[in-house]
Short mmCIF file of C-alpha atoms and ligand atoms in Angstrom, two decimals:
data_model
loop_
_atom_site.label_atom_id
_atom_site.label_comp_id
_atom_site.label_asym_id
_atom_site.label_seq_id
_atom_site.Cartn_x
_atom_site.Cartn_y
_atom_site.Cartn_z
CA UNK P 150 -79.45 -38.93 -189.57
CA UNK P 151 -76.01 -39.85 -188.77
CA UNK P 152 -73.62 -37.20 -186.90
CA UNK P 153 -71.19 -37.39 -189.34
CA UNK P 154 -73.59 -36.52 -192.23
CA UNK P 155 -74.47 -33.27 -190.31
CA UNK P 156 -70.87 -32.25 -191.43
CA UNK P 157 -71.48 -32.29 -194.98
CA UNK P 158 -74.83 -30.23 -194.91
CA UNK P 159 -72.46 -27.19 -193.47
CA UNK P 160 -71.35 -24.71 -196.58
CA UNK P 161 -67.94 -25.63 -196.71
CA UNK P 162 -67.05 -21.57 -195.83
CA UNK P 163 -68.65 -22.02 -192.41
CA UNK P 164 -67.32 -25.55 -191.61
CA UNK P 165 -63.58 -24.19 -191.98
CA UNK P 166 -64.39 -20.96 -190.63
CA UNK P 167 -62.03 -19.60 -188.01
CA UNK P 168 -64.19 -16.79 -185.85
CA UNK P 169 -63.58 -13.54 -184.46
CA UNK P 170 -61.91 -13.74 -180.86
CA UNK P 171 -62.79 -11.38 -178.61
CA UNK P 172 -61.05 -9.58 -175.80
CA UNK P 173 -63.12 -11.08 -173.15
CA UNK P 174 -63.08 -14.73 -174.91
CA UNK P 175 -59.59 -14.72 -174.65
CA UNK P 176 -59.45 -13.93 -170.83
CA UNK P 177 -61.56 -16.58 -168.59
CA UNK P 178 -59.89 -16.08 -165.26
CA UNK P 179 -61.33 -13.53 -162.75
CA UNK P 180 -62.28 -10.19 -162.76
CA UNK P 181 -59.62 -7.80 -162.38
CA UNK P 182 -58.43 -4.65 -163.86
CA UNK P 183 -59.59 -5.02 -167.45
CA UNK P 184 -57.63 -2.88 -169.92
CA UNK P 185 -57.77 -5.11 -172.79
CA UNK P 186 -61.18 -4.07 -174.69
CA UNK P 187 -60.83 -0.14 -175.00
CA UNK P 188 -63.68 0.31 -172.98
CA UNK P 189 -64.10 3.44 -170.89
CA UNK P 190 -63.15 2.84 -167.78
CA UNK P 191 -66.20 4.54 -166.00
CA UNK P 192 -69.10 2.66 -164.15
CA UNK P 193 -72.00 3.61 -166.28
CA UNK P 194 -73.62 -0.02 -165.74
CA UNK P 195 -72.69 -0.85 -169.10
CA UNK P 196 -69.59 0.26 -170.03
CA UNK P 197 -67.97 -3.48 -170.40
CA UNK P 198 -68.69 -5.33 -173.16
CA UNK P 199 -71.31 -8.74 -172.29
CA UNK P 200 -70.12 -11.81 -171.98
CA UNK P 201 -70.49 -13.55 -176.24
CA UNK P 202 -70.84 -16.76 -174.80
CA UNK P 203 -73.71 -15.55 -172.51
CA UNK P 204 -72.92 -18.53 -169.90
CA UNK P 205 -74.84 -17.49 -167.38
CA UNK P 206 -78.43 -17.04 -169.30
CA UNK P 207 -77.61 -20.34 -170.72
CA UNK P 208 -76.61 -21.82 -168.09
CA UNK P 209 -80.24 -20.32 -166.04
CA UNK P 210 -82.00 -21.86 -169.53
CA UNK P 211 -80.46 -24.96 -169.11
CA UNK P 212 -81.74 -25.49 -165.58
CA UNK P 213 -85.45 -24.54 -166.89
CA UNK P 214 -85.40 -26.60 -170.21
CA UNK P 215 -83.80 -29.32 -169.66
CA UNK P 216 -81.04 -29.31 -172.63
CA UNK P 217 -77.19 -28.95 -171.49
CA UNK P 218 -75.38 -25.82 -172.24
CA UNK P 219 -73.92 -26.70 -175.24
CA UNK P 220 -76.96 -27.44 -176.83
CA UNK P 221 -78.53 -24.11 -176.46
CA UNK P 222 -77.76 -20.85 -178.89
CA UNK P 223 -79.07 -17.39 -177.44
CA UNK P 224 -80.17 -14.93 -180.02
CA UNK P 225 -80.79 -11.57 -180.72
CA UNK P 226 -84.92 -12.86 -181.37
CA UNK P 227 -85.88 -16.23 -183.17
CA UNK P 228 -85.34 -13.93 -186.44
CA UNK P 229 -81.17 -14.17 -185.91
CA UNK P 230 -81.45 -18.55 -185.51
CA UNK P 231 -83.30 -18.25 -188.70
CA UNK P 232 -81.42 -16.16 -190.59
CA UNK P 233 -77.99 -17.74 -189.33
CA UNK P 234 -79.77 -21.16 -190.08
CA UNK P 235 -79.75 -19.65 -193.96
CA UNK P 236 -76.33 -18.49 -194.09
CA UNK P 237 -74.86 -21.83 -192.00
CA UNK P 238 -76.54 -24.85 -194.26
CA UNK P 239 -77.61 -23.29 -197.58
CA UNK P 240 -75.17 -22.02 -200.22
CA UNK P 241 -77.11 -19.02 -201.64
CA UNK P 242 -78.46 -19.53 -205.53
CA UNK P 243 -77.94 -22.89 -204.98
CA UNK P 244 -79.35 -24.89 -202.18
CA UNK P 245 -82.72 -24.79 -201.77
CA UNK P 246 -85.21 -24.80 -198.02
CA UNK P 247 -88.76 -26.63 -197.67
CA UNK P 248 -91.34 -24.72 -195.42
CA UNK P 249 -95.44 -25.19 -194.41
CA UNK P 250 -97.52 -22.27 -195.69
CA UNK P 251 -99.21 -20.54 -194.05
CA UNK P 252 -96.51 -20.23 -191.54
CA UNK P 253 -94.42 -17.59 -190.38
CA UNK P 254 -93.30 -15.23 -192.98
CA UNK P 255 -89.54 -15.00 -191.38
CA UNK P 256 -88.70 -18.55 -193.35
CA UNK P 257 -89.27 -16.47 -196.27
CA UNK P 258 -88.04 -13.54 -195.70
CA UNK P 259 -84.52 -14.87 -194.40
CA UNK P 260 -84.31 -17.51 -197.22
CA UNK P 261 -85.15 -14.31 -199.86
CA UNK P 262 -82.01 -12.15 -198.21
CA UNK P 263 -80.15 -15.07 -198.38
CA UNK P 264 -80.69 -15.91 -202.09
CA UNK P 265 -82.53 -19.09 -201.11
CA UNK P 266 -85.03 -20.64 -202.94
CA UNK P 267 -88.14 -21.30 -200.60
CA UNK P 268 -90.07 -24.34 -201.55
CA UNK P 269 -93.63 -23.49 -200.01
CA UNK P 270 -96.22 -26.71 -199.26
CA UNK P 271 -99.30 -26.03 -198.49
CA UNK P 272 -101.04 -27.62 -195.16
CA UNK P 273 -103.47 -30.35 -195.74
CA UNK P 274 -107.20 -30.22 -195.07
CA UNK P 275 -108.37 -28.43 -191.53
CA UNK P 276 -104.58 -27.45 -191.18
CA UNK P 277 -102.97 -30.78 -190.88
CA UNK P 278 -99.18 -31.48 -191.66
CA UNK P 279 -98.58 -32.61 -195.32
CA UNK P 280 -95.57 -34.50 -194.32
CA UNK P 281 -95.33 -36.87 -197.50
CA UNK P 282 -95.81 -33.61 -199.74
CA UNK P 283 -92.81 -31.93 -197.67
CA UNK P 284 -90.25 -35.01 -198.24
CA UNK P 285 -91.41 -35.14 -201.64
CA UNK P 286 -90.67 -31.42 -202.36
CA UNK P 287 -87.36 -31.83 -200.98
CA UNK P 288 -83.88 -33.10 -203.67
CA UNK P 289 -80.84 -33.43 -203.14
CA UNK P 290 -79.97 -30.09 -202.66
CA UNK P 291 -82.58 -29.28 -200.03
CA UNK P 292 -80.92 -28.11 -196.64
CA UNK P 293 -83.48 -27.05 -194.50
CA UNK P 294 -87.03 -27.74 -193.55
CA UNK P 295 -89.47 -25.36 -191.30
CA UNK P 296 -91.83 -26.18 -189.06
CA UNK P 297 -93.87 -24.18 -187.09
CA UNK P 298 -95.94 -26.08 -184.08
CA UNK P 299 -98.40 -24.73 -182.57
CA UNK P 300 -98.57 -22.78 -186.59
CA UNK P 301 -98.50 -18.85 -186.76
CA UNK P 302 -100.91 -17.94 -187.99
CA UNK P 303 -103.21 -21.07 -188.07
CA UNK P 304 -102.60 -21.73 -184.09
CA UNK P 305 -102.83 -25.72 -184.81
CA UNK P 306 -99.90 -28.06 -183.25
CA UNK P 307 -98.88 -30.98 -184.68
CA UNK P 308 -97.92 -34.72 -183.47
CA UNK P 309 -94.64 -34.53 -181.94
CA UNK P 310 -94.66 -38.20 -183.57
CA UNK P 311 -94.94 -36.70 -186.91
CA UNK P 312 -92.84 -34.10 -186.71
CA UNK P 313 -90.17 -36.66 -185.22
CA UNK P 314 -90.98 -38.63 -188.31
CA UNK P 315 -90.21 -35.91 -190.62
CA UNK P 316 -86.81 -35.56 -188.79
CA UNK P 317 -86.38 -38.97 -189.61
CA UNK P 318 -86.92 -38.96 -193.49
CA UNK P 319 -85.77 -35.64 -194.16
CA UNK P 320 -82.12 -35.21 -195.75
CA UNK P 321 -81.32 -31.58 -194.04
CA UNK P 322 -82.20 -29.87 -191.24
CA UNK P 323 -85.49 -29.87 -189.28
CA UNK P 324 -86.57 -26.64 -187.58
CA UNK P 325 -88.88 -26.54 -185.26
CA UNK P 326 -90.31 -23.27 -184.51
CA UNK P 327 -92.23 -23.51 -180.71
CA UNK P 328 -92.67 -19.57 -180.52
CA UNK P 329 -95.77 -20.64 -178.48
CA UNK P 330 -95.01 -24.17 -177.24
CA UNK P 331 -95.58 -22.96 -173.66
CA UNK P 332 -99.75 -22.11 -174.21
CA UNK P 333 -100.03 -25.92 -175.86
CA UNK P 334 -100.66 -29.00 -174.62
CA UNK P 335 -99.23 -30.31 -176.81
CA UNK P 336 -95.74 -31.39 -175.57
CA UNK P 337 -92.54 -29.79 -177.40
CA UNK P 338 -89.35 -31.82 -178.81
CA UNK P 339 -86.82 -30.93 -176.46
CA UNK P 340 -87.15 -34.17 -174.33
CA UNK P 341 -86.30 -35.93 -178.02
CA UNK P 342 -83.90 -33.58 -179.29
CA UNK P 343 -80.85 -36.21 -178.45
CA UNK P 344 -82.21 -38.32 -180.65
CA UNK P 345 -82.22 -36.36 -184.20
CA UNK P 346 -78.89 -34.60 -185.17
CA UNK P 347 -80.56 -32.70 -187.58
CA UNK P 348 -83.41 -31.36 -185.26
CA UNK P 349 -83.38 -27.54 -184.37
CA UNK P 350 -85.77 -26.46 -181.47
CA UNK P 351 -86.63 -22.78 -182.01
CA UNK P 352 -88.14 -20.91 -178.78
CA UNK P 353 -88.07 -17.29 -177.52
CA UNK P 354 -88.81 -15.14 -174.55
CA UNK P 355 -91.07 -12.91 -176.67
CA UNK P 356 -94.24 -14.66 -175.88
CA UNK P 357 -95.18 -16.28 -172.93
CA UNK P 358 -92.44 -14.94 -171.19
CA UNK P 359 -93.55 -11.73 -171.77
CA UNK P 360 -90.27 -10.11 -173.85
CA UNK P 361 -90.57 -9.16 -177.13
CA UNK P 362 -89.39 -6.14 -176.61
CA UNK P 363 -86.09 -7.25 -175.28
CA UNK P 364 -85.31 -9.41 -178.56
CA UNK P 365 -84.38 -13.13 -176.97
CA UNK P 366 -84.86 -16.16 -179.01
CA UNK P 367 -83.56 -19.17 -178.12
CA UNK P 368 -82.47 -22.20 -180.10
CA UNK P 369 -81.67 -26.10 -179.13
CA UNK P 370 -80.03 -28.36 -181.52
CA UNK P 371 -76.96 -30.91 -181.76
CA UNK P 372 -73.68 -29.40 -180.04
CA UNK P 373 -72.01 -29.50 -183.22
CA UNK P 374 -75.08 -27.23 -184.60
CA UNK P 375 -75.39 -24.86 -181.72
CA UNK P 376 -71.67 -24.46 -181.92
CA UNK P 377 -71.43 -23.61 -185.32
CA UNK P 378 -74.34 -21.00 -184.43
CA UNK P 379 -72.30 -19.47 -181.97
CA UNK P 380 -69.25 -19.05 -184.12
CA UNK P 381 -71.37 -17.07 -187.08
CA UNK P 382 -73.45 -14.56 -184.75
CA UNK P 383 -72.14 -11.02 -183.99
CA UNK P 384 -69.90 -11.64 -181.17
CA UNK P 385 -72.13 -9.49 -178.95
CA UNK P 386 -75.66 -10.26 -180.37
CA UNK P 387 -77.29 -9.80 -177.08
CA UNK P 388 -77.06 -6.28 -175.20
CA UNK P 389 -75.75 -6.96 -171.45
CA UNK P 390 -79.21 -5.07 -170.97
CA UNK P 391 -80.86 -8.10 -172.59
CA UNK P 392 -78.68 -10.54 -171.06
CA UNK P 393 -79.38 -9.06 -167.99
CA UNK P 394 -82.84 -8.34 -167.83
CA UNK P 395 -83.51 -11.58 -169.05
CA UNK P 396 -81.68 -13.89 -166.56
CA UNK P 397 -84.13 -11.45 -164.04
CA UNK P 398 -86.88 -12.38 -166.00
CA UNK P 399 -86.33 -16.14 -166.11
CA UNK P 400 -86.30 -16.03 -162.19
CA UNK P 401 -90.28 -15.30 -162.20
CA UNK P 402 -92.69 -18.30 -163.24
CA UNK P 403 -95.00 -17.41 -165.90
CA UNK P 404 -97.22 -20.41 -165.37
CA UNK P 405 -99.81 -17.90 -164.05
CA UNK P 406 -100.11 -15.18 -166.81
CA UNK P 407 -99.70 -18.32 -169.48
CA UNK P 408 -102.56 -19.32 -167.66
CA UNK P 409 -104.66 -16.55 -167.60
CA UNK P 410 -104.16 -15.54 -171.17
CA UNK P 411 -104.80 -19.17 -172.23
CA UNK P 412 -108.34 -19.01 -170.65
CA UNK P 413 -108.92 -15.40 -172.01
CA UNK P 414 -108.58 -17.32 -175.30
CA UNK P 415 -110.79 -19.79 -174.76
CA UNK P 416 -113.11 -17.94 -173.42
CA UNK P 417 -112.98 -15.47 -176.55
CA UNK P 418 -113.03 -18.97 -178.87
CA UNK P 419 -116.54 -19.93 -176.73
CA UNK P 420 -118.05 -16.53 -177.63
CA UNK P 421 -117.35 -15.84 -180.87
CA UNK P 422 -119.08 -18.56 -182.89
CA UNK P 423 -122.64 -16.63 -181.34
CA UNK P 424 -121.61 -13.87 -183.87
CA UNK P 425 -123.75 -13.81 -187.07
CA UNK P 426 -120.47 -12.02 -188.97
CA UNK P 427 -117.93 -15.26 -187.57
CA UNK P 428 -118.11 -18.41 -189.64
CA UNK P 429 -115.27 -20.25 -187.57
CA UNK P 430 -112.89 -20.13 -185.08
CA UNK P 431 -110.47 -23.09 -185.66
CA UNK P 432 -108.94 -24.62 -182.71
CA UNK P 433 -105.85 -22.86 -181.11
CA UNK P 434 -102.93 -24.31 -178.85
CA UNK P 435 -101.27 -20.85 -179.37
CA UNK P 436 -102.19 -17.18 -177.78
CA UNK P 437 -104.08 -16.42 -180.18
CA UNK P 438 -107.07 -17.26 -183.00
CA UNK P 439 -107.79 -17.51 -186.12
CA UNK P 440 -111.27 -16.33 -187.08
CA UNK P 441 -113.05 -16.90 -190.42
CA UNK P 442 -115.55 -14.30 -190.38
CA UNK P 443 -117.79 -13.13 -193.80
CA UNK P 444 -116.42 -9.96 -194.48
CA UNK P 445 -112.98 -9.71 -192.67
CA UNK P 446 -111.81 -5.90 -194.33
CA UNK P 447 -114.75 -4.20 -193.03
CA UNK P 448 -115.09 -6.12 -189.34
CA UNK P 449 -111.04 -5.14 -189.14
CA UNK P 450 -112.03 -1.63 -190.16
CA UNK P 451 -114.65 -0.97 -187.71
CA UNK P 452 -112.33 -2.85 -184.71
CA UNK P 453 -109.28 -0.42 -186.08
CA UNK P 454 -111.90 2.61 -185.59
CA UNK P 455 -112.98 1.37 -182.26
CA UNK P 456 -108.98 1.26 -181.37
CA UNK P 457 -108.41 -2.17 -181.59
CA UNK P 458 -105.60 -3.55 -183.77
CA UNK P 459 -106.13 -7.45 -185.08
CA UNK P 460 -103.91 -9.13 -187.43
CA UNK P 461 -105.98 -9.30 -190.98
CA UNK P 462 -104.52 -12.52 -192.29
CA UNK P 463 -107.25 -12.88 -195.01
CA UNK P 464 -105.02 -11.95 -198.14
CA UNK P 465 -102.65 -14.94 -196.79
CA UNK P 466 -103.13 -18.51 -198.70
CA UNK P 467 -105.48 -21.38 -197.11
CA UNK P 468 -106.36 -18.09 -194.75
CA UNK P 469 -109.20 -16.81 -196.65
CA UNK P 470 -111.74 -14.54 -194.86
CA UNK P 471 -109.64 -14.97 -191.16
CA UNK P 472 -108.51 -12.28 -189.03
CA UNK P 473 -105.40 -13.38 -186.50
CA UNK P 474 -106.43 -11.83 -183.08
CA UNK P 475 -104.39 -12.38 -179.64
CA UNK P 476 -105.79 -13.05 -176.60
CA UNK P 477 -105.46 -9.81 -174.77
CA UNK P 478 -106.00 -8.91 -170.99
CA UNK P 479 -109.58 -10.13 -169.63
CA UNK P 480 -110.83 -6.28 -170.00
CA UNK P 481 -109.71 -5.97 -173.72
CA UNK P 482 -110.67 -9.41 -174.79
CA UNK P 483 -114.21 -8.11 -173.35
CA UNK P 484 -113.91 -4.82 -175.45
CA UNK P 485 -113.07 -6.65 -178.41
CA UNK P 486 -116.61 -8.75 -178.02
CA UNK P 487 -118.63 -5.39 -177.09
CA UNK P 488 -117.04 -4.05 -180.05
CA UNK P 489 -118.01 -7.30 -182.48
CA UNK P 490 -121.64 -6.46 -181.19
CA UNK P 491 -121.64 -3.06 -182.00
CA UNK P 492 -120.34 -4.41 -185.47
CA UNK P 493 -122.98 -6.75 -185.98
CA UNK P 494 -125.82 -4.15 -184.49
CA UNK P 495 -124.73 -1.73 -187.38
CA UNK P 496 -124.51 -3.87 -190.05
CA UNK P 497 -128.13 -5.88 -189.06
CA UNK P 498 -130.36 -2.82 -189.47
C1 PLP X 160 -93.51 -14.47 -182.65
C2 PLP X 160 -92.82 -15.59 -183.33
C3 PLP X 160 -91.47 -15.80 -183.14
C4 PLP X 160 -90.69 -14.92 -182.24
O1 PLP X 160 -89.70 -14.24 -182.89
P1 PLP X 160 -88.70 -13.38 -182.01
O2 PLP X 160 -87.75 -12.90 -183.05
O3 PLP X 160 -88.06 -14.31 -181.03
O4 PLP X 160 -89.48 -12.30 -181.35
C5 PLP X 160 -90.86 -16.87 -183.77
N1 PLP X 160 -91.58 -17.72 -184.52
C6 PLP X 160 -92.89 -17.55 -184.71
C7 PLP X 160 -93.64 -18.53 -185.52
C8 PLP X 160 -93.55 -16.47 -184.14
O5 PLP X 160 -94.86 -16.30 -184.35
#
C-alpha cells in the first residue's frame, strides 16, 4: 500500500484531530521546580504525573526489538491498540473489520463497543490461514484485518510469507497479533514491518515476559500510524508504576523461563496423546495447547475439583471437544497429568 493511501483509511475526526497537551508535554527542558501540573508537592514516589510519551520504555524497547522509536506505541495491554485501532480507522455503523475465527475474542469485543461490524472467516482445514476467503470477505469499506500468529486459542503460526501477502492484497489495515511470538519459531514481522504501511505488529509484556498483571502491550506500525495512536490514548495510559516496573523488567532476559515453559509444553504435548480420554493435541508454537479430548465438560470438571483451572474452549467454533491448557511450572504440568490419570482410572472401571 502506498503511504499516502494510509491517510485516507483515518476517520476524517482523527486525521484533523488536535490532542490534549499536557503540562509535562509542554515542558521538555530539565527537571526543576515543577509547579505547573497541580501535583502535590510531596515525595510519595508517585506524586508526578509519568512521562505520556513514555520515551524511556520506548526507547529500552527499541534497543530490544529492533524498530525506531517512532514506530512503537506503548499501551495500557494489547486490549487499548485494539480498541484505539477501532476508534482510529473504522467509522462506527459504517465501516466494517475482517478477523480469523477462532481467534482472540478482543477483535470482537472492541469492534462490538465500537459499533463495528466484525466479518468472522473461519480457518481452513488443520488450522491453516484462509487468506483468499479473508480478501474476499473484505469491500470497499473494510478497514481492518486481524491476525493472530501463533493463534489464541488454536496455538498454530502462520507463514510470515503469507501473512506478508495478505498485507499486500488487503485494502486496510493488517494487524498482527504476536501475543506469543517469543515461544515460536516461527519468526515475527518486525524485521519486515518497513516494508507494509498498513502492517500493525501487536506484542505485550503479559506473556513471556512475565507481566500481565502490570497491563503493557506494545504495538509497531508505520510512524504515521503509531503517531496517530499516540495522539488518541489517555494521555497517561500507563501508570509511572507500570512504566517503571517495566523498563526494570525489560533489563532481565527471559530467554530462560521462555525456555523452560516451552519444554514443559512439549513435554505435556508428548504425554498426553497416551491418554485414552485425549483424541489430539494439535501442534503449538504458543505457551499453551489445545487438546481435543472425548468428553471435555466432565475432564474440565474433575481437573476444576482437583484445583486445576484449564481454559474449556469446546463451545468455541472449529474448537469442538478441546480444552485450552497453559504450560504451567514443571511441578503443576506434572499434577495436571497425575490428575488426567486419576480421571481416566475413574471413568475406566
Ligand atoms: C494474551 C493475549 C494478548 C495480551 O493482551 P494484553 O492486553 O496485552 O494482556 C493479546 N493477544 C492475544 C491473542 C492474547 O492471547
Amino acid at each position: 500500500m502506498e503511504r499516502n493511501r494510509l491517510e485516507s483509511l483515518v476517520r476524517p475526526n482523527i486525521r484533523n484531530l488536535c490532542p490534549y497537551s499536557t503540562a509535562r508535554d509542554e515542558y521538555a527542558g530539565r527537571p526543576g521546580i515543577f509547579l505547573d501540573a497541580n501535583e502535590s508537592p510531596y515525595d510519595t514516589g508517585f506524586n508526578r504525573y509519568p512521562d505520556p510519551r513514555q520515551q524511556a520504555l520506548k526507547a529500552r524497547i527499541s534497543v530490544l526489538k529492533g524498530v525506531p522509536a517512532e514506530r512503537i506505541f506503548v499501551g495500557n495491554g494489547s486490549d487499548e491498540a485494539i480498541d484505539l485501532l477501532f476508534r482510529i480507522f473504522c467509522v462506527p455503523g459504517r465501516d466494517n473489520a475482517v478477523a480469523i475465527v477462532p481467534s482472540y475474542g478482543m477483535y470482537a469485543v472492541a469492534a462490538a463497543t465500537n459499533d463495528v461490524a466484525l466479518r468472522e472467516v473461519p480457518l481452513g482445514a488443520d488450522f491453516s490461514l484462509p487468506a483468499e476467503a479473508l480478501l474476499a470477505a473484505a469491500d470497499a469499506d473494510s478497514r481492518l484485518l486481524f491476525l493472530c500468529s501463533p493463534n489464541n486459542p488454536t496455538g498454530n503460526a502462520f507463514a510470515p510469507e503469507a501473512l506478508c501477502g495478505l498485507a499486500e492484497r488487503f485494502p486496510g489495515i493488517v494487524v498482527v497479533d504476536e501475543a506469543y511470538i517469543d515461544f515460536s519459531r516461527v519468526p515475527g514481522l518486525l524485521g519486515v514491518l518497513d516494508r507494509y504501511h498498513n502492517l500493525v505488529v501487536l506484542q505485550t509484556l503479559s506473556k513471556a515476559w512475565g507481566l500481565a498483571g502490570l497491563r503493557v502491550g506494545l504495538a509497531f506500525a508505520d510512524p504515521y500510524i503509531a503517531r496517530l495512536m499516540g495522539a488518541v490514548k489517555y494521555p497517561y495510559n500507563l501508570s509511572q508504576a507500570a512504566q517503571q516496573l517495566a523498563l526494570q523488567a525489560l533489563e532481565q532476559d527471559p530467554a530462560p523461563r521462555i525456555a523452560a515453559i516451552v519444554a514443559g509444553r512439549d513435554r505435556l504435548a508428548a504425554r498426553l496423546p497416551a491418554f485414552a480420554c485425549v483424541r489430539k493435541v494439535w501442534p503449538s508454537e504458543a505457551n499453551f495447547l489445545l487438546v481435543e479430548v472425548d468428553d471435555p465438560d466432565a475432564l474440565y470438571a474433575h481437573l476444576l475439583a482437583d484445583g486445576i483451572i484449564v481454559r474449556n474452549r469446546s463451545r468455541v467454533p472449529g474448537c469442538a471437544g478441546c480444552l485450552r491448557i497453559t504450560a504451567g511450572l514443571p511441578e503443576e504440568n506434572e499434577q495436571l497429568i497425575q490428575s488426567i490419570e486419576a480421571y481416566e482410572k475413574s471413568h475406566l472401571r
